[in-house]
PDB file of C-alpha atoms in Angstrom:
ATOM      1  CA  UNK I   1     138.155   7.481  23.117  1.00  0.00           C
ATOM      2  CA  UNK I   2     134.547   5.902  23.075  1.00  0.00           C
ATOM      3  CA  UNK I   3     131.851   8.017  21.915  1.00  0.00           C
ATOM      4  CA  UNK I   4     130.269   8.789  25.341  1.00  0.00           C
ATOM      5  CA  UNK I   5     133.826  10.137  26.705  1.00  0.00           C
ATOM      6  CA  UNK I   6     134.327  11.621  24.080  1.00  0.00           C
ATOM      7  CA  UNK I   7     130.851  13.716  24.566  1.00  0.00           C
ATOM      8  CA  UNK I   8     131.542  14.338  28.181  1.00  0.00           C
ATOM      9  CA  UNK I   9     135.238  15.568  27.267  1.00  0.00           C
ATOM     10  CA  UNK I  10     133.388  18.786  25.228  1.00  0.00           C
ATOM     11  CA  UNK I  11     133.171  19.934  28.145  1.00  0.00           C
ATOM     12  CA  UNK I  12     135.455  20.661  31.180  1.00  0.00           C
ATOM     13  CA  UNK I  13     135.080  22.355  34.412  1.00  0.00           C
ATOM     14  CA  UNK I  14     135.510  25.875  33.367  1.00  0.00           C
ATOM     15  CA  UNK I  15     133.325  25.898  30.211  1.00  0.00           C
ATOM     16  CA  UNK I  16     130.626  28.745  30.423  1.00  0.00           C
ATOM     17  CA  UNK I  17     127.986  25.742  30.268  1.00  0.00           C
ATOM     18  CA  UNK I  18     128.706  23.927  33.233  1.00  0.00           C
ATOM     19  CA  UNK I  19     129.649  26.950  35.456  1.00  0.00           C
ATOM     20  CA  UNK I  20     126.009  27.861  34.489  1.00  0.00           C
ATOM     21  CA  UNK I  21     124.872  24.824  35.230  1.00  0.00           C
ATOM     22  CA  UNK I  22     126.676  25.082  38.578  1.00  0.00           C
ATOM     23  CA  UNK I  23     124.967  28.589  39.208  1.00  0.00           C
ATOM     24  CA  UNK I  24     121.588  27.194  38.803  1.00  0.00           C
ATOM     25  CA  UNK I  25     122.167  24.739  41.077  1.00  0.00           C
ATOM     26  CA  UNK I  26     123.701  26.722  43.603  1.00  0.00           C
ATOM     27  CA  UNK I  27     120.430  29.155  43.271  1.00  0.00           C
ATOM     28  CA  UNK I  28     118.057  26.620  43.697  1.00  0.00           C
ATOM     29  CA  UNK I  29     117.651  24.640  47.336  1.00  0.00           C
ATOM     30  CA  UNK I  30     117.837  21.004  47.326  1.00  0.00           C
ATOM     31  CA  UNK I  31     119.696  20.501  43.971  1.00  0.00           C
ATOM     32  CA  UNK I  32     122.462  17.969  43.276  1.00  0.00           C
ATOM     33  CA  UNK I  33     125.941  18.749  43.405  1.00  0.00           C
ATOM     34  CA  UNK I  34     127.488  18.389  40.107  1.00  0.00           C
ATOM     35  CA  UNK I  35     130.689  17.111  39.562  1.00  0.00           C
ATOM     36  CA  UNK I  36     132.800  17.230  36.586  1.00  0.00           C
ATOM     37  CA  UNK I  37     132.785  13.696  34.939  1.00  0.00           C
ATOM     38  CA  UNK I  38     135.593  12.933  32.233  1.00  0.00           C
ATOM     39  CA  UNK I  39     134.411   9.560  31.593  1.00  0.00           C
ATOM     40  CA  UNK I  40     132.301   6.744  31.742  1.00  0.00           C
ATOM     41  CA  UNK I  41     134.151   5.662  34.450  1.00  0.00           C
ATOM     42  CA  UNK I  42     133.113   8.423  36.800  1.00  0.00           C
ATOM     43  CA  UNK I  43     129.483   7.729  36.266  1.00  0.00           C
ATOM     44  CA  UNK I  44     130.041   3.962  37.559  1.00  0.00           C
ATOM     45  CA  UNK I  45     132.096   5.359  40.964  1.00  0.00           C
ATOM     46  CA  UNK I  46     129.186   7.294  41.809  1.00  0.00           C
ATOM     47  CA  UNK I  47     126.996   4.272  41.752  1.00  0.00           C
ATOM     48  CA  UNK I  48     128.908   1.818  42.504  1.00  0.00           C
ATOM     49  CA  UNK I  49     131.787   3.253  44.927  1.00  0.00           C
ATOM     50  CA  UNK I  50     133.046  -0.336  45.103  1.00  0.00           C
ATOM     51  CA  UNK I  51     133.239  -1.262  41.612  1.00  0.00           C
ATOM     52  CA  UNK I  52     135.653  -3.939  40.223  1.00  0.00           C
ATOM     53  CA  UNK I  53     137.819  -3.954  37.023  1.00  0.00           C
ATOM     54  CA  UNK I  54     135.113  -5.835  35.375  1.00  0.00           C
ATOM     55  CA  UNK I  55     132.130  -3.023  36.262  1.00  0.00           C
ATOM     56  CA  UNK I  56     134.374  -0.553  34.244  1.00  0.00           C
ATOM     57  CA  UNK I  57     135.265  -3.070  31.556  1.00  0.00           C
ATOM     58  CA  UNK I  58     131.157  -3.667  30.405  1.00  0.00           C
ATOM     59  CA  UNK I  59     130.307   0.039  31.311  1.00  0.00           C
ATOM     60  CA  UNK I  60     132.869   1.012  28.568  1.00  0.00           C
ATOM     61  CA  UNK I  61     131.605  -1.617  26.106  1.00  0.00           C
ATOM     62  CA  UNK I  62     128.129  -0.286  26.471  1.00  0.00           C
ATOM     63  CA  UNK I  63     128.705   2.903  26.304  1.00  0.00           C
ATOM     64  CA  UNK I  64     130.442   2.206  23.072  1.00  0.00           C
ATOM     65  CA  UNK I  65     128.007   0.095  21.525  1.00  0.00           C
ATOM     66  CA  UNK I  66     124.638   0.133  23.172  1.00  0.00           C
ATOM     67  CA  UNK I  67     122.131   1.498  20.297  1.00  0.00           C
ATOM     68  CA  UNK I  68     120.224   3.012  23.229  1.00  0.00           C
ATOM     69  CA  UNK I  69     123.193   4.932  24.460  1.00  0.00           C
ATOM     70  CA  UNK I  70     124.002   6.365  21.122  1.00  0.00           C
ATOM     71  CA  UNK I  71     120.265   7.879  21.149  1.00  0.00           C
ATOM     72  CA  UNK I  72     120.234   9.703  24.177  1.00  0.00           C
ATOM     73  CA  UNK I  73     123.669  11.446  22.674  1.00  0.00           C
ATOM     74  CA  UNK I  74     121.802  11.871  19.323  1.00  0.00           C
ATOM     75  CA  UNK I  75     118.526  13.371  21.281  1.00  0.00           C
ATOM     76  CA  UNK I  76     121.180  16.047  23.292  1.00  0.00           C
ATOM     77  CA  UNK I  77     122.542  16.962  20.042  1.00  0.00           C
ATOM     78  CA  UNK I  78     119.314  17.491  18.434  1.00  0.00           C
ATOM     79  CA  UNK I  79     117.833  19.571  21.444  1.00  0.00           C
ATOM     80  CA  UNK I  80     120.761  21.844  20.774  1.00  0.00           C
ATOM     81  CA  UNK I  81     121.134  22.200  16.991  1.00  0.00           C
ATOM     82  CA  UNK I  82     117.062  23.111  16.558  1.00  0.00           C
ATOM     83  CA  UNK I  83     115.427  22.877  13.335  1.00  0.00           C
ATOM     84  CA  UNK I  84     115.512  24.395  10.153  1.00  0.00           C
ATOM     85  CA  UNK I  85     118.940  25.939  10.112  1.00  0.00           C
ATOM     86  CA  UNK I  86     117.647  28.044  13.981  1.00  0.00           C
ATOM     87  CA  UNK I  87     118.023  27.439  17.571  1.00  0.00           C
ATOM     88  CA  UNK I  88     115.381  26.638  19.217  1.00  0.00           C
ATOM     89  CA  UNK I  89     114.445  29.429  21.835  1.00  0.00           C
ATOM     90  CA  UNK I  90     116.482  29.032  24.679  1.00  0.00           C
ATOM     91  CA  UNK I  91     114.940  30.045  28.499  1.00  0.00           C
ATOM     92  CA  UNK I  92     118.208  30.967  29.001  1.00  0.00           C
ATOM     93  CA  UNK I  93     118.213  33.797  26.818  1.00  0.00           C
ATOM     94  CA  UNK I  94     114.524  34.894  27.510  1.00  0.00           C
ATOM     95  CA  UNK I  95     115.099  34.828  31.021  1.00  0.00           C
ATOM     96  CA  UNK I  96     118.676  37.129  30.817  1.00  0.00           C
ATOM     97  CA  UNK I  97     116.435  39.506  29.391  1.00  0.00           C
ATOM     98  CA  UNK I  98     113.846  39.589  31.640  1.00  0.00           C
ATOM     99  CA  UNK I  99     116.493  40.446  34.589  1.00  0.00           C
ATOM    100  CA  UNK I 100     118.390  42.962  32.463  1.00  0.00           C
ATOM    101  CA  UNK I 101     116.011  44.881  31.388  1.00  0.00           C
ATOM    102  CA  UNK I 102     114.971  43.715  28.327  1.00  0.00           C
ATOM    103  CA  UNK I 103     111.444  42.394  30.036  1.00  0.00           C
ATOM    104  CA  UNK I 104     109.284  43.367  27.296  1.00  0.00           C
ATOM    105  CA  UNK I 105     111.187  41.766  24.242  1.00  0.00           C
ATOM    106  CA  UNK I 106     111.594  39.074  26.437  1.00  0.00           C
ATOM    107  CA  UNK I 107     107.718  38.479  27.154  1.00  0.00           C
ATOM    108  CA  UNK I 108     107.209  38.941  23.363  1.00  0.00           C
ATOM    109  CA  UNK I 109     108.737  35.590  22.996  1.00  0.00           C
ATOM    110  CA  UNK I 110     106.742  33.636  24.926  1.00  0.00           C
ATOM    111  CA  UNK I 111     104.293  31.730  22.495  1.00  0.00           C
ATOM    112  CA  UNK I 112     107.620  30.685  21.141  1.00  0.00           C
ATOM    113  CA  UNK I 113     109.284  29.399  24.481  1.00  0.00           C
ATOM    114  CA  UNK I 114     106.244  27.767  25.360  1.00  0.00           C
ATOM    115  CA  UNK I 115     106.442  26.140  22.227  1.00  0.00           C
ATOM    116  CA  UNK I 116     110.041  25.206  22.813  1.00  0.00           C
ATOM    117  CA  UNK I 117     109.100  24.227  26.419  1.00  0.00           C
ATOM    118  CA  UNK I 118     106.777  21.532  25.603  1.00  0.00           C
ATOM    119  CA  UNK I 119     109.272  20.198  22.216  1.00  0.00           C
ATOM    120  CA  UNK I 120     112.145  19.530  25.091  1.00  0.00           C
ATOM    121  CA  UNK I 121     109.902  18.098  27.423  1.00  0.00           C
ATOM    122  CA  UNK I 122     109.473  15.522  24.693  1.00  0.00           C
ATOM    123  CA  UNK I 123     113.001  15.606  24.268  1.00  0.00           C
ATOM    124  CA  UNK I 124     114.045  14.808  27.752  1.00  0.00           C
ATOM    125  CA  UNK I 125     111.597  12.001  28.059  1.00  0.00           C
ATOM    126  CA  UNK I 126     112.846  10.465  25.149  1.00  0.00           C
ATOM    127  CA  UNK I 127     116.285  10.192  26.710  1.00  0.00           C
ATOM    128  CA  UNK I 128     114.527   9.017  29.918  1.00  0.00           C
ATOM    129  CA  UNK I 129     112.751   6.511  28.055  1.00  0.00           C
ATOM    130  CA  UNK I 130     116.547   5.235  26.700  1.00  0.00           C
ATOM    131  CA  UNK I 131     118.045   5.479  29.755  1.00  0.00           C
ATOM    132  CA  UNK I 132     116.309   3.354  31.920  1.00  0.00           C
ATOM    133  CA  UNK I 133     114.765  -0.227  31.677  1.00  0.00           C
ATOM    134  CA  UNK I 134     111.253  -1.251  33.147  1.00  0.00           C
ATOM    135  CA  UNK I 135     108.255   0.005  32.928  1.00  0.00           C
ATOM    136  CA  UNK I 136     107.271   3.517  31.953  1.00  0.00           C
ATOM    137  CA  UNK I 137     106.933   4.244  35.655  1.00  0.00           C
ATOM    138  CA  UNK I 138     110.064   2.331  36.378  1.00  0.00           C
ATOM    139  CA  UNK I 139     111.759   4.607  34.053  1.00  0.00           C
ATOM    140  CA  UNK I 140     110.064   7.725  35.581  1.00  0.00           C
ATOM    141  CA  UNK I 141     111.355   7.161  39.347  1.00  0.00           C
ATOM    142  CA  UNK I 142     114.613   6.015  37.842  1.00  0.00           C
ATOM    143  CA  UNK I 143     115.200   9.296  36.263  1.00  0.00           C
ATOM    144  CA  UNK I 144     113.723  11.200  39.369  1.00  0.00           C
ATOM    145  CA  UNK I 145     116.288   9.267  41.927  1.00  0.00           C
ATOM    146  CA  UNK I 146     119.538   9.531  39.769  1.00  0.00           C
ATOM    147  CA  UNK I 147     122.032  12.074  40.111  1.00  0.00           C
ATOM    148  CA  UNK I 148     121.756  12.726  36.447  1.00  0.00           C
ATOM    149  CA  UNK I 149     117.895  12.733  35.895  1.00  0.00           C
ATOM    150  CA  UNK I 150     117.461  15.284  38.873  1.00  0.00           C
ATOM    151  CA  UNK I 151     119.883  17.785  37.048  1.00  0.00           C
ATOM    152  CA  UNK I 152     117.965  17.773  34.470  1.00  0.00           C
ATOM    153  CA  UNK I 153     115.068  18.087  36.135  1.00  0.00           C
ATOM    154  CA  UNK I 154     116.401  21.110  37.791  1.00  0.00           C
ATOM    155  CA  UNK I 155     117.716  22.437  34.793  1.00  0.00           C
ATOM    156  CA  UNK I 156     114.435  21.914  33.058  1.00  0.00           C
ATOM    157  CA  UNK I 157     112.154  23.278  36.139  1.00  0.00           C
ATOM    158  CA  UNK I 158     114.551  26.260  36.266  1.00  0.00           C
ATOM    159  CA  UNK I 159     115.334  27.422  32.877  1.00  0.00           C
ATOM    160  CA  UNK I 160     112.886  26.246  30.482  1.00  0.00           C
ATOM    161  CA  UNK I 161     109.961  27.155  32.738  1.00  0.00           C
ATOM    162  CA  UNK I 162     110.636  29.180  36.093  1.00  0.00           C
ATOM    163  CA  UNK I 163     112.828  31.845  34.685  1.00  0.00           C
ATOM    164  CA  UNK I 164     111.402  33.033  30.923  1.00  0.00           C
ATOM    165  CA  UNK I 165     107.080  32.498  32.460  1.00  0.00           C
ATOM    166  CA  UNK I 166     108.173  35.044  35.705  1.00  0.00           C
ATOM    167  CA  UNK I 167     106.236  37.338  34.961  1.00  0.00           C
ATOM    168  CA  UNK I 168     103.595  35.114  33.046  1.00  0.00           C
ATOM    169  CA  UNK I 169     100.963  34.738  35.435  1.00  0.00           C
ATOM    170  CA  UNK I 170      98.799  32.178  33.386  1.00  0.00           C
ATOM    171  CA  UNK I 171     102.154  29.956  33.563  1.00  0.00           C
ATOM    172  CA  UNK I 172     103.273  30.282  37.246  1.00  0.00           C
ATOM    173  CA  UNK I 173     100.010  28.878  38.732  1.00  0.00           C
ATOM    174  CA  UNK I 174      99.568  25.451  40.282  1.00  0.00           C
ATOM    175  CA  UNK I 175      99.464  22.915  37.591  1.00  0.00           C
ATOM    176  CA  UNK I 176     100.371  25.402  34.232  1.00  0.00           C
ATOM    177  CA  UNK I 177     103.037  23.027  33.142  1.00  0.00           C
ATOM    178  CA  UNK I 178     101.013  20.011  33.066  1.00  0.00           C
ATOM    179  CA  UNK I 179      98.249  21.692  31.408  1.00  0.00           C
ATOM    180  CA  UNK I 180     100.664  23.454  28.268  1.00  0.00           C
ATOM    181  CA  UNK I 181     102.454  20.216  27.941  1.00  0.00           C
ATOM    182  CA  UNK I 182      99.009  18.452  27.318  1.00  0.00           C
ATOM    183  CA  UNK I 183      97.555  21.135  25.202  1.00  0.00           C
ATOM    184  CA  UNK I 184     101.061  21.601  22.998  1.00  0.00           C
ATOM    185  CA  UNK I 185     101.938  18.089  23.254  1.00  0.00           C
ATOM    186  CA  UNK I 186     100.568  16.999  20.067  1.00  0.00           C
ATOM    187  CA  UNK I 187     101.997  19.667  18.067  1.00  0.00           C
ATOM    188  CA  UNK I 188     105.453  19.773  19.255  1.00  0.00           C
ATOM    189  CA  UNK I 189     105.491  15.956  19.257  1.00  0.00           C
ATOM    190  CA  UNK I 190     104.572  16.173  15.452  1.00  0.00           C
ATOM    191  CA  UNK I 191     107.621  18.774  15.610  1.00  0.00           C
ATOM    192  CA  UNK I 192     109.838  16.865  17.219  1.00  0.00           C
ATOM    193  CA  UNK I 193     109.187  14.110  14.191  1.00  0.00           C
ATOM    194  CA  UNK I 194     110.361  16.223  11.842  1.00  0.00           C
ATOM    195  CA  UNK I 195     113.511  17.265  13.112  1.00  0.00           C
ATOM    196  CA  UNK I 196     114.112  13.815  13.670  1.00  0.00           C
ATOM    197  CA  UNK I 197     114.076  12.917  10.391  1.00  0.00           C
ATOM    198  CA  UNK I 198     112.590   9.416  10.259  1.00  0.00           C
ATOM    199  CA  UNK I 199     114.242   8.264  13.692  1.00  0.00           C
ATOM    200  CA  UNK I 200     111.602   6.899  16.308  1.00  0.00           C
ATOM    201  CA  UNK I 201     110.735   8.709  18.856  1.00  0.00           C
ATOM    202  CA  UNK I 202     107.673   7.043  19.589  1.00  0.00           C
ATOM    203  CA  UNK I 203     107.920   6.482  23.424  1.00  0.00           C
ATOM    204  CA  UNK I 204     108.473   9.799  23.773  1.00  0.00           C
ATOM    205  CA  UNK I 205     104.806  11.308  24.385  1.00  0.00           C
ATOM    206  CA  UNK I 206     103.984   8.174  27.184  1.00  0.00           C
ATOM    207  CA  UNK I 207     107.117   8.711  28.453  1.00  0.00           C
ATOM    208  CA  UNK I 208     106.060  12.081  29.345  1.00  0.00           C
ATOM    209  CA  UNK I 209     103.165  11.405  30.898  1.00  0.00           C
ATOM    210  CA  UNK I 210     105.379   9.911  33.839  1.00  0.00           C
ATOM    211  CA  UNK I 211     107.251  12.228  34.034  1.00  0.00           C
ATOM    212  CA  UNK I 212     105.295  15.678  34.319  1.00  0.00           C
ATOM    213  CA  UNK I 213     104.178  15.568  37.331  1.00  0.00           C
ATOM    214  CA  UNK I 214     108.001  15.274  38.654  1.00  0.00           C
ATOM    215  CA  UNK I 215     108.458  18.398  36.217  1.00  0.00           C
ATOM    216  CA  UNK I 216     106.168  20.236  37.628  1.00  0.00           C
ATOM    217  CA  UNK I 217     106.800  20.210  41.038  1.00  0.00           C
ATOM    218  CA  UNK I 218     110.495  21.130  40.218  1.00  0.00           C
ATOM    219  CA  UNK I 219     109.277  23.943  37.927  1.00  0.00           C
ATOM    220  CA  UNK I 220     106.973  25.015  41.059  1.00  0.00           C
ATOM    221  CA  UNK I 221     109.992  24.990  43.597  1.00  0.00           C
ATOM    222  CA  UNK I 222     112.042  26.469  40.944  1.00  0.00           C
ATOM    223  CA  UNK I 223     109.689  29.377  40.787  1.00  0.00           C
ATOM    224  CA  UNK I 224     110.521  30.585  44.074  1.00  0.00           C
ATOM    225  CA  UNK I 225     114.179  31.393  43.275  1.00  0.00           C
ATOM    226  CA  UNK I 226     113.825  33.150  40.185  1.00  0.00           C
ATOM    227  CA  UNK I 227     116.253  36.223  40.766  1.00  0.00           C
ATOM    228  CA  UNK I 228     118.999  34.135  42.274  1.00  0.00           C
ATOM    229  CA  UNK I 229     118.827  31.676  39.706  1.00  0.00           C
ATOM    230  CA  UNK I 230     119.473  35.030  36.949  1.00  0.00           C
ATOM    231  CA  UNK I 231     121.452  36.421  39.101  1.00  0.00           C
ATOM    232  CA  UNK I 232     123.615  33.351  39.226  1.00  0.00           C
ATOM    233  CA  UNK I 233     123.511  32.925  35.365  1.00  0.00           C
ATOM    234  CA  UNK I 234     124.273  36.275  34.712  1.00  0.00           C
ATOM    235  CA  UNK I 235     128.062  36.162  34.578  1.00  0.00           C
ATOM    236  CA  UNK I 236     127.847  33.052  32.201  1.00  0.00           C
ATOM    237  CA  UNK I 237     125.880  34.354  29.363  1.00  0.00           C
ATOM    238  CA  UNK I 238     128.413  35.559  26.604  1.00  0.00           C
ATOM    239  CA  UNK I 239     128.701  38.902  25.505  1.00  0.00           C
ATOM    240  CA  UNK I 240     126.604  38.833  22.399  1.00  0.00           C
ATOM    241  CA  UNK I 241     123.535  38.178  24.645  1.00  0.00           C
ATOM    242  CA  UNK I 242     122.884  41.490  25.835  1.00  0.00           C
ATOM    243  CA  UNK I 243     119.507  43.434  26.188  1.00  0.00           C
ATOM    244  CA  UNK I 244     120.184  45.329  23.123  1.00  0.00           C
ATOM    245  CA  UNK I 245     119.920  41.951  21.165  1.00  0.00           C
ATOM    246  CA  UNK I 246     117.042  40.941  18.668  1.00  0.00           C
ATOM    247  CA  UNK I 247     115.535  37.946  19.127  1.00  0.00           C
ATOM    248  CA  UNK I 248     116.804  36.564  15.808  1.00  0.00           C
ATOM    249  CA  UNK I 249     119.882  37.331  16.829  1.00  0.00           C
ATOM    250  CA  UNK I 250     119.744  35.180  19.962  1.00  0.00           C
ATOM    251  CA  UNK I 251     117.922  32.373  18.276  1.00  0.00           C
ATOM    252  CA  UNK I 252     120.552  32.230  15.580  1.00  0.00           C
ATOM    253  CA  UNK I 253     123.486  31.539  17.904  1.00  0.00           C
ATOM    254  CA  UNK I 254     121.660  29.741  21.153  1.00  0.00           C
ATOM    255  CA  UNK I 255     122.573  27.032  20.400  1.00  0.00           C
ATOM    256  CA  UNK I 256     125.862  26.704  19.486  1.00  0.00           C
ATOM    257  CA  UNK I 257     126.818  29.068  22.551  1.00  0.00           C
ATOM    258  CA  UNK I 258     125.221  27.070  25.719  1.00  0.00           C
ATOM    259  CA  UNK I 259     124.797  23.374  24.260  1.00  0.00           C
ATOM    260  CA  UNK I 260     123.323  22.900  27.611  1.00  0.00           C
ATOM    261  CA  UNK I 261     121.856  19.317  26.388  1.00  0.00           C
ATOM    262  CA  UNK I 262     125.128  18.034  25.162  1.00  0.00           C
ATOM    263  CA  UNK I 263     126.564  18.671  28.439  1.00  0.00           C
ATOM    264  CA  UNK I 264     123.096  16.831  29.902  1.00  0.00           C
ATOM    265  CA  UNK I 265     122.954  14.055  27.231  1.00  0.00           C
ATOM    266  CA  UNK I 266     126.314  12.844  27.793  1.00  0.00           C
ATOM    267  CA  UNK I 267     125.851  12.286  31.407  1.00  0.00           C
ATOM    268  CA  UNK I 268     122.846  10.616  30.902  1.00  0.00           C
ATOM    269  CA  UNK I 269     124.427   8.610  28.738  1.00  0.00           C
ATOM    270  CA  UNK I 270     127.308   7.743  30.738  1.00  0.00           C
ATOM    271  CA  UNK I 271     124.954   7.119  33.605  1.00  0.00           C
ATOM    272  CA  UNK I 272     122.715   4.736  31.432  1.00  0.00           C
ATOM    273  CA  UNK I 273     125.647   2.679  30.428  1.00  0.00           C
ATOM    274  CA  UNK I 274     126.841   2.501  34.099  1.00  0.00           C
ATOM    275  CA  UNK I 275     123.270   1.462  35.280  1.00  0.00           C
ATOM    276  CA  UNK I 276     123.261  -1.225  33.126  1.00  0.00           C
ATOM    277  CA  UNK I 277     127.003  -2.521  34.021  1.00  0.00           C
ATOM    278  CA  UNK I 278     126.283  -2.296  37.837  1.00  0.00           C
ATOM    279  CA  UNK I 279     122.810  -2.700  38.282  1.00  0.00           C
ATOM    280  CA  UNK I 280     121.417  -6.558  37.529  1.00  0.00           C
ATOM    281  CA  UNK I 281     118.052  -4.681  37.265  1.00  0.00           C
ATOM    282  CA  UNK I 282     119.378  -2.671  34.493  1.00  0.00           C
ATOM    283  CA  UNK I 283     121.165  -4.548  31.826  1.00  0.00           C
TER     284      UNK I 283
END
């Protein structure tokens, strides 16, 4: 099994992390409908329903060998594994709180999930920026139009912002986003460098800079759905993240529990490697 199936295969339809992925989406309007991909395969049916023996034949190749491929997967596995031995701060867990009553240990977290906000920001554009070919801006409406890119814009919007700033007035208003992610940039960025461990990531800041707007405006719509979206989540979160929880606690085992960006990663992945077997624009 090539690396990129075998990513996607972590997961199946009823793991806790893509019902919850399923819940957001269901919670906010005008999201895409996610379907379960196994393989590489899938990712080429959806954009090219009419695809010959041949389409699948160089998808799988890439997907195997493709160094660009292989970094988005590496990226999703580093969003998830945090640095330093910890988790990085998951919205996911900050906003359960919120909504179940743990509001004001929740809010007590938020220089940290802003933090954490801006790192995967830079995280997600650096998959962007290995997904697509073209120009920066090329890249950027690429990512908005695909079925992938506007999960994880949803995701993103939803989670990472919406949720865990609710009750965060200086981060709800028009533009917040934008502004942390050009304040925090520079640190995080020098973050994200040292988790990576020597490996490039470059692109990642001008990548960003395409695509924030796009975040934004998803983080904005998100906004208005904020109890549906927890109450959607709710059932997904395991046991051990319950109001009673320290922080630490949560932090410790994030991670490992809702590898939301694996799930993410490998479909970008898969996507990429199908874009670039059935696209001539792409390879």
């Amino acid at each position: 099994m090539s690396r990129v199936n075998t990513a996607l295969n972590e997961f199946n339809s009823e793991s806790l992390t893509f019902k919850l992925l399923k819940g957001v989406f269901t919670a906010v309007p005008y999201s895409p409908d996610l379907q379960h991909w196994t393989s590489v395969d899938d990712a080429v049916r959806v954009l090219k329903p009419d695809a010959t023996e041949e389409d699948f034949v160089r998808a799988r190749q890439i997907a195997e060998t493709d160094k660009d491929v292989g970094d988005i997967l590496w990226m999703a596995n580093l969003l998830d594994a945090g640095d330093k031995g910890y988790a990085i701060v998951t919205g996911l867990a900050t906003a359960w709180k919120l909504f179940s009553g743990g509001g004001t240990e929740a809010l007590e977290t938020d220089n940290q999930q802003r933090n954490d906000a801006v790192l995967k920001a830079l995280g997600l554009a650096y998959m962007v920026y290995k997904a697509y070919p073209g120009t920066m801006a090329e890249r950027a409406d690429a990512f908005r139009t695909s079925p992938t890119g506007q999960a994880m814009s949803v995701y993103y919007g939803a989670i990472e912002v919406a949720l865990p700033f609710a009750d965060n007035v200086a981060m709800t208003g028009s533009g917040a986003l934008s502004q942390l992610l050009q304040a925090e940039g520079g640190a995080q960025a020098q973050r994200l460098n040292e988790m990576a461990k020597g490996q490039d990531i470059g692109s990642a800041a001008q990548m960003l800079g395409q695509l924030t707007g796009q975040l934004q405006r998803v983080a904005d719509h998100a906004n208005n759905y904020v109890k549906p979206v927890a109450e959607q989540i709710t059932p997904y979160v395991p046991g051990a993240m319950n109001a009673a929880d320290k922080a630490a606690g949560v932090l410790a085992n994030a991670a490992d529990v809702m590898p939301v960006y694996r799930l993410l990663g490998s479909r970008l992945a898969a996507e990429s490697a199908a874009r670039r077997a059935v696209l001539p624009s792409s390879g």
